[in-house]
Short mmCIF file of C-alpha atoms and ligand atoms in Angstrom, two decimals:
data_model
loop_
_atom_site.label_atom_id
_atom_site.label_comp_id
_atom_site.label_asym_id
_atom_site.label_seq_id
_atom_site.Cartn_x
_atom_site.Cartn_y
_atom_site.Cartn_z
CA MET K 161 -105.42 201.67 130.03
CA SER K 162 -106.24 203.37 127.39
CA ILE K 163 -105.66 207.22 126.92
CA ARG K 164 -110.03 206.11 124.96
CA THR K 165 -110.80 205.81 128.57
CA ASP K 166 -109.98 209.18 129.88
CA PHE K 167 -112.65 210.58 127.58
CA PRO K 168 -116.16 209.95 128.97
CA VAL K 169 -117.70 210.19 125.41
CA PHE K 170 -117.07 206.97 124.29
CA SER K 171 -117.89 205.03 127.17
CA HIS K 172 -121.41 206.71 126.54
CA HIS K 173 -121.35 206.28 122.53
CA PRO K 174 -119.54 202.84 122.55
CA ASP K 175 -120.24 202.59 118.45
CA LEU K 176 -119.01 206.29 117.88
CA VAL K 177 -116.06 206.59 115.26
CA TYR K 178 -114.93 209.80 115.80
CA LEU K 179 -112.80 211.61 113.00
CA ASP K 180 -113.51 215.24 113.32
CA SER K 181 -111.11 216.46 115.60
CA ALA K 182 -109.79 218.51 113.23
CA SER K 183 -113.31 220.58 113.90
CA THR K 184 -113.15 220.61 118.27
CA ALA K 185 -111.64 217.83 120.21
CA GLN K 186 -113.53 215.59 122.40
CA LYS K 187 -112.66 216.33 126.23
CA PRO K 188 -110.78 214.40 128.47
CA SER K 189 -112.43 213.57 132.36
CA ARG K 190 -109.68 215.82 133.88
CA VAL K 191 -111.52 218.68 131.93
CA ILE K 192 -115.02 217.97 132.74
CA GLU K 193 -114.33 217.56 136.22
CA GLY K 194 -112.57 220.65 136.54
CA MET K 195 -114.94 222.73 135.19
CA LYS K 196 -117.44 221.28 137.41
CA TYR K 197 -115.06 221.50 140.63
CA HIS K 198 -114.19 225.41 139.64
CA MET K 199 -117.60 226.41 139.35
CA GLU K 200 -118.66 224.26 143.18
CA HIS K 201 -115.36 225.40 144.48
CA GLY K 202 -114.02 228.58 143.67
CA TYR K 203 -116.53 230.29 141.26
CA ALA K 204 -116.10 234.40 141.13
CA ASN K 205 -115.29 237.08 138.88
CA ILE K 206 -111.60 237.85 138.99
CA HIS K 207 -109.81 241.45 138.88
CA ARG K 208 -112.31 243.59 141.37
CA GLY K 209 -112.71 241.34 144.13
CA ALA K 210 -110.92 241.20 147.60
CA TYR K 211 -112.70 238.31 148.93
CA ILE K 212 -111.36 234.27 149.11
CA LEU K 213 -113.50 233.08 145.32
CA SER K 214 -112.73 235.75 143.46
CA GLU K 215 -108.72 235.59 144.28
CA GLU K 216 -108.95 231.43 143.78
CA SER K 217 -110.69 232.25 140.79
CA GLU K 218 -107.85 234.65 140.13
CA VAL K 219 -105.60 231.96 140.33
CA LEU K 220 -106.95 229.07 138.43
CA TYR K 221 -106.96 232.14 135.22
CA HIS K 222 -103.01 232.63 135.90
CA SER K 223 -102.95 229.59 136.18
CA SER K 224 -104.18 228.90 132.62
CA LYS K 225 -101.77 231.47 131.34
CA GLU K 226 -98.91 229.72 132.83
CA ALA K 227 -99.73 226.24 131.29
CA VAL K 228 -99.98 228.02 127.93
CA VAL K 229 -96.20 229.52 128.86
CA ARG K 230 -95.31 226.19 129.12
CA LEU K 231 -96.06 225.10 126.06
CA ILE K 232 -96.30 227.49 123.54
CA HIS K 233 -92.72 228.26 125.46
CA ALA K 234 -93.27 231.59 125.44
CA HIS K 235 -91.73 233.48 127.72
CA GLU K 236 -93.92 234.71 130.47
CA THR K 237 -97.98 235.35 130.72
CA ALA K 238 -97.96 239.45 129.79
CA GLU K 239 -98.10 238.06 125.94
CA ILE K 240 -101.25 235.95 126.57
CA SER K 241 -103.93 237.10 126.27
CA TYR K 242 -108.08 235.50 126.06
CA CYS K 243 -110.43 235.74 124.04
CA TYR K 244 -113.36 234.00 122.32
CA ASN K 245 -111.44 232.15 119.84
CA ALA K 246 -108.86 231.89 117.25
CA THR K 247 -111.60 233.61 114.77
CA ALA K 248 -112.02 236.19 117.73
CA ALA K 249 -108.20 237.03 117.99
CA LEU K 250 -107.67 237.61 114.58
CA ASN K 251 -110.49 240.34 114.76
CA ILE K 252 -108.40 242.27 117.32
CA LEU K 253 -105.21 242.01 116.06
CA SER K 254 -106.14 243.57 112.21
CA THR K 255 -108.20 246.17 113.90
CA SER K 256 -105.95 246.85 117.13
CA LEU K 257 -102.88 247.17 113.75
CA ILE K 258 -105.87 250.03 112.27
CA ALA K 259 -105.70 251.47 115.62
CA SER K 260 -101.96 251.74 116.06
CA SER K 261 -101.64 253.48 112.24
CA GLN K 262 -99.58 249.60 111.98
CA LEU K 263 -101.65 249.06 109.24
CA ASN K 264 -102.69 251.74 106.72
CA LYS K 265 -104.09 251.97 103.30
CA TRP K 266 -102.14 251.02 100.72
CA ASP K 267 -100.33 248.54 103.11
CA LYS K 268 -99.99 244.78 101.73
CA VAL K 269 -101.16 241.68 104.17
CA LEU K 270 -99.95 238.41 102.78
CA LEU K 271 -101.40 234.70 102.96
CA SER K 272 -101.22 231.62 102.03
CA ARG K 273 -103.78 229.94 99.63
CA ALA K 274 -104.12 227.40 102.59
CA GLU K 275 -105.66 229.91 105.14
CA HIS K 276 -108.89 229.10 107.39
CA HIS K 277 -112.00 231.65 106.44
CA ALA K 278 -110.59 233.22 109.82
CA ASN K 279 -107.51 234.17 108.20
CA ILE K 280 -108.77 235.50 105.91
CA VAL K 281 -111.82 237.73 106.47
CA PRO K 282 -110.69 239.63 108.99
CA TRP K 283 -107.90 241.02 106.41
CA LEU K 284 -110.61 241.66 103.48
CA ILE K 285 -112.82 243.79 105.86
CA ALA K 286 -109.66 245.61 106.60
CA LYS K 287 -109.17 246.35 102.51
CA GLN K 288 -113.24 246.83 102.17
CA THR K 289 -112.96 249.09 105.95
CA ILE K 290 -109.11 251.04 104.88
CA GLY K 291 -108.49 250.25 101.56
CA ILE K 292 -105.19 247.77 102.08
CA GLU K 293 -103.96 245.41 99.72
CA VAL K 294 -104.66 241.17 100.58
CA GLU K 295 -102.28 238.95 98.55
CA PHE K 296 -102.95 234.60 98.27
CA VAL K 297 -99.11 232.75 97.96
CA SER K 298 -100.03 230.15 96.10
CA LEU K 299 -98.74 226.50 96.94
CA ASP K 300 -96.31 224.19 95.39
CA ALA K 301 -96.68 220.21 94.42
CA ASP K 302 -96.74 219.35 97.38
CA PHE K 303 -99.23 221.65 98.30
CA GLN K 304 -96.11 223.13 100.70
CA LEU K 305 -95.99 227.36 100.44
CA ASP K 306 -94.57 228.45 97.10
CA PHE K 307 -91.55 230.29 98.12
CA THR K 308 -90.83 231.48 94.47
CA ASP K 309 -94.26 233.12 94.50
CA LEU K 310 -93.43 234.24 98.53
CA GLU K 311 -90.23 236.14 97.46
CA GLU K 312 -91.79 237.60 93.99
CA LYS K 313 -95.00 238.83 96.68
CA LEU K 314 -92.79 240.68 99.06
CA THR K 315 -92.72 244.52 97.76
CA PRO K 316 -91.92 246.27 100.06
CA ASN K 317 -95.50 247.47 100.77
CA VAL K 318 -95.71 244.40 102.67
CA ARG K 319 -96.35 245.46 106.30
CA VAL K 320 -97.78 242.05 107.69
CA ILE K 321 -97.80 238.01 106.47
CA ALA K 322 -100.02 235.68 108.06
CA LEU K 323 -99.57 232.08 107.46
CA THR K 324 -101.23 229.48 109.26
CA ALA K 325 -98.66 226.98 111.26
CA ALA K 326 -100.73 223.33 109.42
CA SER K 327 -103.83 223.11 106.83
CA ASN K 328 -107.34 221.73 108.56
CA VAL K 329 -107.53 220.72 104.62
CA THR K 330 -104.62 218.50 103.52
CA GLY K 331 -103.02 218.80 106.75
CA ALA K 332 -99.54 219.93 105.20
CA VAL K 333 -97.36 221.70 108.04
CA PHE K 334 -95.71 225.19 106.82
CA ASP K 335 -91.85 225.15 107.05
CA LEU K 336 -92.52 228.63 109.95
CA ALA K 337 -88.87 228.65 110.23
CA ARG K 338 -87.89 229.39 106.72
CA VAL K 339 -91.03 231.80 105.91
CA ARG K 340 -89.31 233.46 108.81
CA ASP K 341 -85.71 233.71 107.47
CA MET K 342 -87.03 234.86 104.50
CA ILE K 343 -88.70 237.77 105.74
CA ARG K 344 -87.00 239.16 107.93
CA ALA K 345 -83.31 239.11 105.34
CA LYS K 346 -85.75 240.99 103.13
CA ASN K 347 -87.58 243.77 105.77
CA PRO K 348 -87.06 242.90 109.36
CA SER K 349 -90.33 245.05 109.96
CA ILE K 350 -93.05 243.08 108.45
CA LEU K 351 -94.60 241.68 111.24
CA ILE K 352 -94.99 237.59 110.89
CA ILE K 353 -98.91 236.22 112.36
CA VAL K 354 -99.41 232.47 113.14
CA ASP K 355 -102.24 230.78 113.13
CA GLY K 356 -101.87 227.60 115.50
CA SER K 357 -105.05 226.64 115.74
CA GLN K 358 -104.24 223.23 113.94
CA ALA K 359 -100.84 223.15 115.38
CA VAL K 360 -100.82 223.44 118.82
CA PRO K 361 -102.82 220.50 119.48
CA HIS K 362 -100.47 218.47 117.50
CA PHE K 363 -96.65 219.81 117.71
CA GLN K 364 -94.98 222.36 119.95
CA LEU K 365 -94.66 225.73 118.35
CA ASP K 366 -91.82 226.93 120.02
CA ILE K 367 -92.53 230.22 120.42
CA GLN K 368 -89.14 231.40 121.43
CA ALA K 369 -87.31 229.51 118.78
CA LEU K 370 -89.67 230.68 116.13
CA ASP K 371 -89.32 234.28 117.23
CA ILE K 372 -92.17 235.67 115.40
CA ASP K 373 -94.55 238.37 116.26
CA TYR K 374 -98.05 236.72 116.81
CA MET K 375 -99.67 233.64 117.57
CA VAL K 376 -102.81 233.04 117.75
CA PHE K 377 -105.05 229.61 118.21
CA THR K 378 -108.45 227.94 119.71
CA GLY K 379 -108.54 226.01 122.69
CA HIS K 380 -111.53 224.15 122.11
CA LYS K 381 -109.77 222.03 119.64
CA LEU K 382 -107.00 221.32 122.53
CA MET K 383 -110.10 219.86 124.16
CA SER K 384 -110.29 222.58 126.52
CA ASP K 385 -114.41 224.40 126.88
CA THR K 386 -115.21 226.38 123.20
CA GLY K 387 -114.91 230.13 124.09
CA ILE K 388 -111.45 230.51 125.06
CA GLY K 389 -108.65 231.36 122.38
CA ILE K 390 -105.37 232.40 122.72
CA LEU K 391 -103.71 235.66 121.45
CA TYR K 392 -99.92 235.51 121.52
CA GLY K 393 -98.29 238.77 121.25
CA LYS K 394 -93.84 239.87 121.64
CA LYS K 395 -94.11 241.73 124.58
CA SER K 396 -92.27 244.45 122.81
CA LEU K 397 -95.65 244.86 120.11
CA LEU K 398 -98.20 244.58 122.37
CA LYS K 399 -96.92 247.61 124.47
CA VAL K 400 -97.12 249.81 121.16
CA LEU K 401 -100.57 248.07 120.00
CA THR K 402 -103.19 250.43 120.76
CA PRO K 403 -106.30 247.95 121.66
CA ALA K 404 -109.17 248.28 119.20
CA ILE K 405 -111.68 247.47 121.40
CA GLY K 406 -112.18 248.41 125.39
CA GLY K 407 -114.04 248.19 128.49
CA GLY K 408 -113.61 247.40 132.41
CA GLY K 409 -111.50 245.26 133.19
CA ALA K 410 -108.82 246.47 130.32
CA ILE K 411 -108.18 250.30 131.69
CA ASN K 412 -106.54 251.94 134.13
CA TRP K 413 -108.78 254.89 134.60
CA VAL K 414 -111.27 256.14 132.66
CA ARG K 415 -112.58 259.97 132.59
CA GLU K 416 -115.68 261.54 130.51
CA ASP K 417 -112.86 262.64 128.04
CA GLY K 418 -110.23 260.23 127.98
CA PHE K 419 -109.15 256.76 129.16
CA ALA K 420 -105.41 255.33 129.70
CA PRO K 421 -105.35 251.49 128.95
CA SER K 422 -104.11 248.67 131.92
CA GLY K 423 -101.14 246.97 131.47
CA LEU K 424 -100.34 243.78 129.61
CA PRO K 425 -101.89 241.82 128.72
CA SER K 426 -105.17 242.97 130.29
CA ARG K 427 -105.56 245.43 127.63
CA PHE K 428 -106.91 243.29 125.48
CA GLU K 429 -108.95 241.36 127.88
CA PRO K 430 -112.08 243.60 128.39
CA GLY K 431 -115.04 242.34 129.97
CA THR K 432 -115.65 239.80 132.08
CA PRO K 433 -113.55 236.73 130.23
CA HIS K 434 -114.31 233.22 130.60
CA ILE K 435 -112.82 231.79 133.43
CA ILE K 436 -114.08 228.48 133.58
CA GLY K 437 -113.15 228.11 129.95
CA ALA K 438 -109.48 229.60 130.82
CA GLY K 439 -109.39 226.89 133.71
CA SER K 440 -110.65 223.91 131.29
CA LEU K 441 -107.64 225.47 128.89
CA LEU K 442 -105.29 224.42 132.29
CA ARG K 443 -106.94 221.08 132.78
CA ALA K 444 -106.64 220.46 129.60
CA ILE K 445 -102.55 221.82 129.52
CA GLU K 446 -102.09 219.27 132.57
CA TYR K 447 -103.97 216.69 130.72
CA ILE K 448 -101.26 216.49 127.69
CA GLU K 449 -98.68 216.95 130.35
CA SER K 450 -99.60 214.07 132.74
CA ILE K 451 -99.47 211.50 129.67
CA GLY K 452 -96.41 212.30 128.83
CA GLY K 453 -96.79 216.10 126.59
CA TYR K 454 -95.75 216.51 122.42
CA ALA K 455 -93.60 213.34 122.70
CA GLU K 456 -96.99 211.44 123.76
CA ILE K 457 -98.73 212.98 121.34
CA GLU K 458 -96.02 212.53 118.77
CA ARG K 459 -95.75 208.90 118.80
CA ILE K 460 -99.54 208.36 118.49
CA GLU K 461 -99.97 211.03 115.64
CA LYS K 462 -96.47 209.08 113.84
CA ASP K 463 -98.47 205.47 113.86
CA LEU K 464 -101.99 206.60 113.28
CA VAL K 465 -100.42 208.59 109.86
CA HIS K 466 -98.65 205.57 108.55
CA TYR K 467 -101.57 203.41 109.69
CA THR K 468 -103.68 205.67 107.65
CA LEU K 469 -101.60 205.75 104.38
CA THR K 470 -101.26 201.77 104.95
CA LYS K 471 -104.47 201.69 104.44
CA TRP K 472 -105.11 204.55 101.64
CA GLN K 473 -103.04 202.31 99.51
CA VAL K 474 -105.22 199.63 98.98
CA PHE K 475 -107.95 201.64 99.49
CA LYS K 476 -107.54 203.86 96.45
CA THR K 477 -106.54 200.91 93.81
CA GLN K 478 -110.69 199.74 94.68
CA HIS K 479 -111.72 203.00 93.82
CA SER K 480 -109.40 205.29 91.77
CA THR K 481 -112.65 208.21 91.46
CA VAL K 482 -111.29 209.22 95.23
CA LYS K 483 -108.12 211.64 95.27
CA LEU K 484 -106.12 212.48 98.55
CA ILE K 485 -106.04 216.50 98.39
CA TRP K 486 -101.95 215.79 99.69
CA THR K 487 -99.07 213.76 98.84
CA GLU K 488 -98.97 210.60 100.91
CA LYS K 489 -95.99 211.74 102.54
CA GLU K 490 -95.97 210.62 106.22
CA GLU K 491 -93.72 213.28 107.13
CA GLY K 492 -94.22 217.36 107.58
CA ARG K 493 -98.10 216.48 107.93
CA ILE K 494 -100.73 216.69 110.53
CA TRP K 495 -103.13 213.66 111.00
CA VAL K 496 -105.70 215.60 108.54
CA PHE K 497 -106.58 213.71 105.39
CA SER K 498 -108.69 214.92 102.94
CA PHE K 499 -110.55 213.51 99.78
CA ALA K 500 -112.25 214.65 97.33
CA THR K 501 -114.62 212.93 95.31
CA ASP K 502 -116.86 213.69 92.06
CA ALA K 503 -118.56 210.22 92.35
CA MET K 504 -121.19 211.62 94.67
CA HIS K 505 -122.51 214.75 96.38
CA LEU K 506 -120.55 215.36 99.71
CA SER K 507 -123.30 215.93 101.60
CA ASP K 508 -124.69 212.84 101.52
CA VAL K 509 -120.95 211.06 101.70
CA ALA K 510 -120.92 213.01 105.13
CA ASP K 511 -124.86 211.27 106.14
CA ALA K 512 -123.80 208.02 104.94
CA PHE K 513 -120.94 207.97 107.25
CA ALA K 514 -122.71 209.53 110.02
CA HIS K 515 -125.37 206.16 109.48
CA HIS K 516 -122.66 204.14 110.03
CA SER K 517 -121.58 206.40 113.84
CA ILE K 518 -118.35 207.63 112.03
CA CYS K 519 -118.11 211.73 112.00
CA VAL K 520 -116.41 213.05 109.67
CA ARG K 521 -116.89 216.71 107.37
CA ALA K 522 -117.52 217.19 104.11
CA GLY K 523 -117.35 220.66 102.23
CA HIS K 524 -115.03 223.47 102.08
CA HIS K 525 -113.58 223.21 105.52
CA CYS K 526 -113.51 227.47 105.91
CA ALA K 527 -110.75 227.12 103.28
CA GLU K 528 -112.97 227.99 100.39
CA PRO K 529 -109.85 229.80 98.51
CA LEU K 530 -107.89 226.16 98.74
CA MET K 531 -110.71 224.63 97.46
CA GLN K 532 -111.04 227.01 94.44
CA SER K 533 -107.28 226.65 93.60
CA GLN K 534 -107.66 223.16 93.22
CA CYS K 535 -111.20 223.39 91.22
CA ILE K 536 -112.81 221.54 93.64
CA MET K 537 -116.26 222.34 95.66
CA GLY K 538 -114.51 220.61 98.69
CA SER K 539 -113.31 217.51 100.43
CA VAL K 540 -114.36 214.58 102.60
CA ARG K 541 -112.19 214.92 105.99
CA MET K 542 -111.33 212.76 108.70
CA SER K 543 -109.14 214.16 111.44
CA LEU K 544 -107.72 212.04 114.03
CA PHE K 545 -106.26 212.94 117.51
CA LEU K 546 -104.87 210.99 120.50
CA TYR K 547 -108.08 208.67 121.63
CA ASN K 548 -108.41 207.06 117.95
CA THR K 549 -107.29 203.77 117.22
CA HIS K 550 -106.61 201.34 114.03
CA GLU K 551 -110.25 200.30 114.23
CA ASP K 552 -112.02 203.47 113.73
CA ILE K 553 -109.35 203.70 110.96
CA ASP K 554 -110.45 200.52 109.24
CA ARG K 555 -114.37 201.44 109.82
CA PHE K 556 -113.26 204.63 107.98
CA PHE K 557 -112.08 203.52 105.11
CA GLN K 558 -114.90 200.33 104.93
CA ALA K 559 -117.38 202.83 105.57
CA PHE K 560 -116.45 204.77 102.74
CA SER K 561 -115.69 201.68 100.76
CA ASP K 562 -119.50 200.72 100.90
CA ILE K 563 -120.74 203.88 100.26
CA LEU K 564 -118.61 204.24 97.14
CA ILE K 565 -119.85 200.32 95.91
CA HIS K 566 -123.49 200.72 97.71
CA GLY K 567 -124.61 204.27 96.92
CA VAL K 568 -126.61 206.13 99.94
CA MET K 569 -129.73 204.64 99.12
CA ASN K 570 -128.54 201.12 99.76
CA ILE K 571 -127.38 201.61 102.94
CA GLU K 572 -129.47 203.50 103.97
CA GLY K 573 -132.72 201.45 102.73
C1 PLP N 64 -106.20 226.73 110.71
C2 PLP N 64 -107.57 227.55 111.50
N1 PLP N 64 -107.77 228.50 111.74
C3 PLP N 64 -108.37 228.91 112.60
C4 PLP N 64 -110.18 228.29 112.86
C5 PLP N 64 -111.00 228.94 113.66
O1 PLP N 64 -110.48 228.47 114.76
P1 PLP N 64 -112.22 228.82 116.01
O2 PLP N 64 -113.37 228.41 115.14
O3 PLP N 64 -112.31 228.14 117.31
O4 PLP N 64 -111.95 230.74 116.11
C6 PLP N 64 -109.66 226.55 112.75
C7 PLP N 64 -111.36 226.29 112.68
O5 PLP N 64 -111.07 225.11 112.24
C8 PLP N 64 -108.59 226.15 111.96
O6 PLP N 64 -108.62 225.31 111.19
#
């Protein structure tokens, strides 16, 4: 049995070539059936009920966090808060840093030019509202962080550095250990925040080994339901972080003139959480564990990256108008490939791929500063995951070639 048969979408759409997993991943039966099971057998609100259904929901929610602890090698569940998605997690974090007076006017937040808008806009909002400074570290020719530029921009007012672990456009993996060493040597009080949204589905971001301060990621790219985001924080830091959002479930007591926040991690989880989504994340992590964990993901990824880049070598000799945005190295990357072309309008290219039953993305991929730094409007992005095959990659390059040779009109006609 291949991994692909674990994903019902492919039996419902036998001709489908799904190459958009950087956007969201398809779901295995274990996740789909797990969600149905919990809604049928053990669903109620958590934290509030003494009855058995509520207790079962509570156990599910807590087990999900235990699975996240295993996945990222955190210390304990108190370090893990759930929210809506990675975007929400970054907004909660930025506003909570402000609420705690840990981020103030004139403080500087450093980002890279490869960031997703989710890790740009919350900081630009802080710039608008309280007057922080936001600066972008350049990338080198290999689309890696330019460490010389980083060193120059590490001025005394830097309070936070927030970086993606892997780019959702180029697939480049940043050397976070080197960043950490440089930051800690310069000023140990600078907070290191990592956006693990693209990395966590591919390789282990070992929190204890990396020794970073905060990390966010999003469940749906890891095969859970949408609507479940993860905020990891070091316990010592979370304890002194004032929650910028509040309400029921996140307090110890409330009076007319004040309240006391609850303990960790529920103080960052006001309101009823996405219980079934948390359960779906548990099943997704269990699924990864059942197929051999990150070792197996990395084995499949290595093979598909090698195959894609081998096909690309042939393709590029036939289509010189197409550029792969990044180097052709197999190491130091995830299985995300972006192709730029000015031979055709990008949305036409994506439509033409859809005509071939191939799902790809075309556009700026929520990384406009990266596109601007490359002086391009966007790219055609193919992104792979566990369930993809060599045949999917063959069909991608064959269709791309047809589209470029025959044009969109001919294909559709
Ligand atoms: C690197 C990166 N960060 C953050 C996000 C935002 O994820 P979400 O939309 O689930 O909040 C994405 C989504 O594509 C991403 O690729």
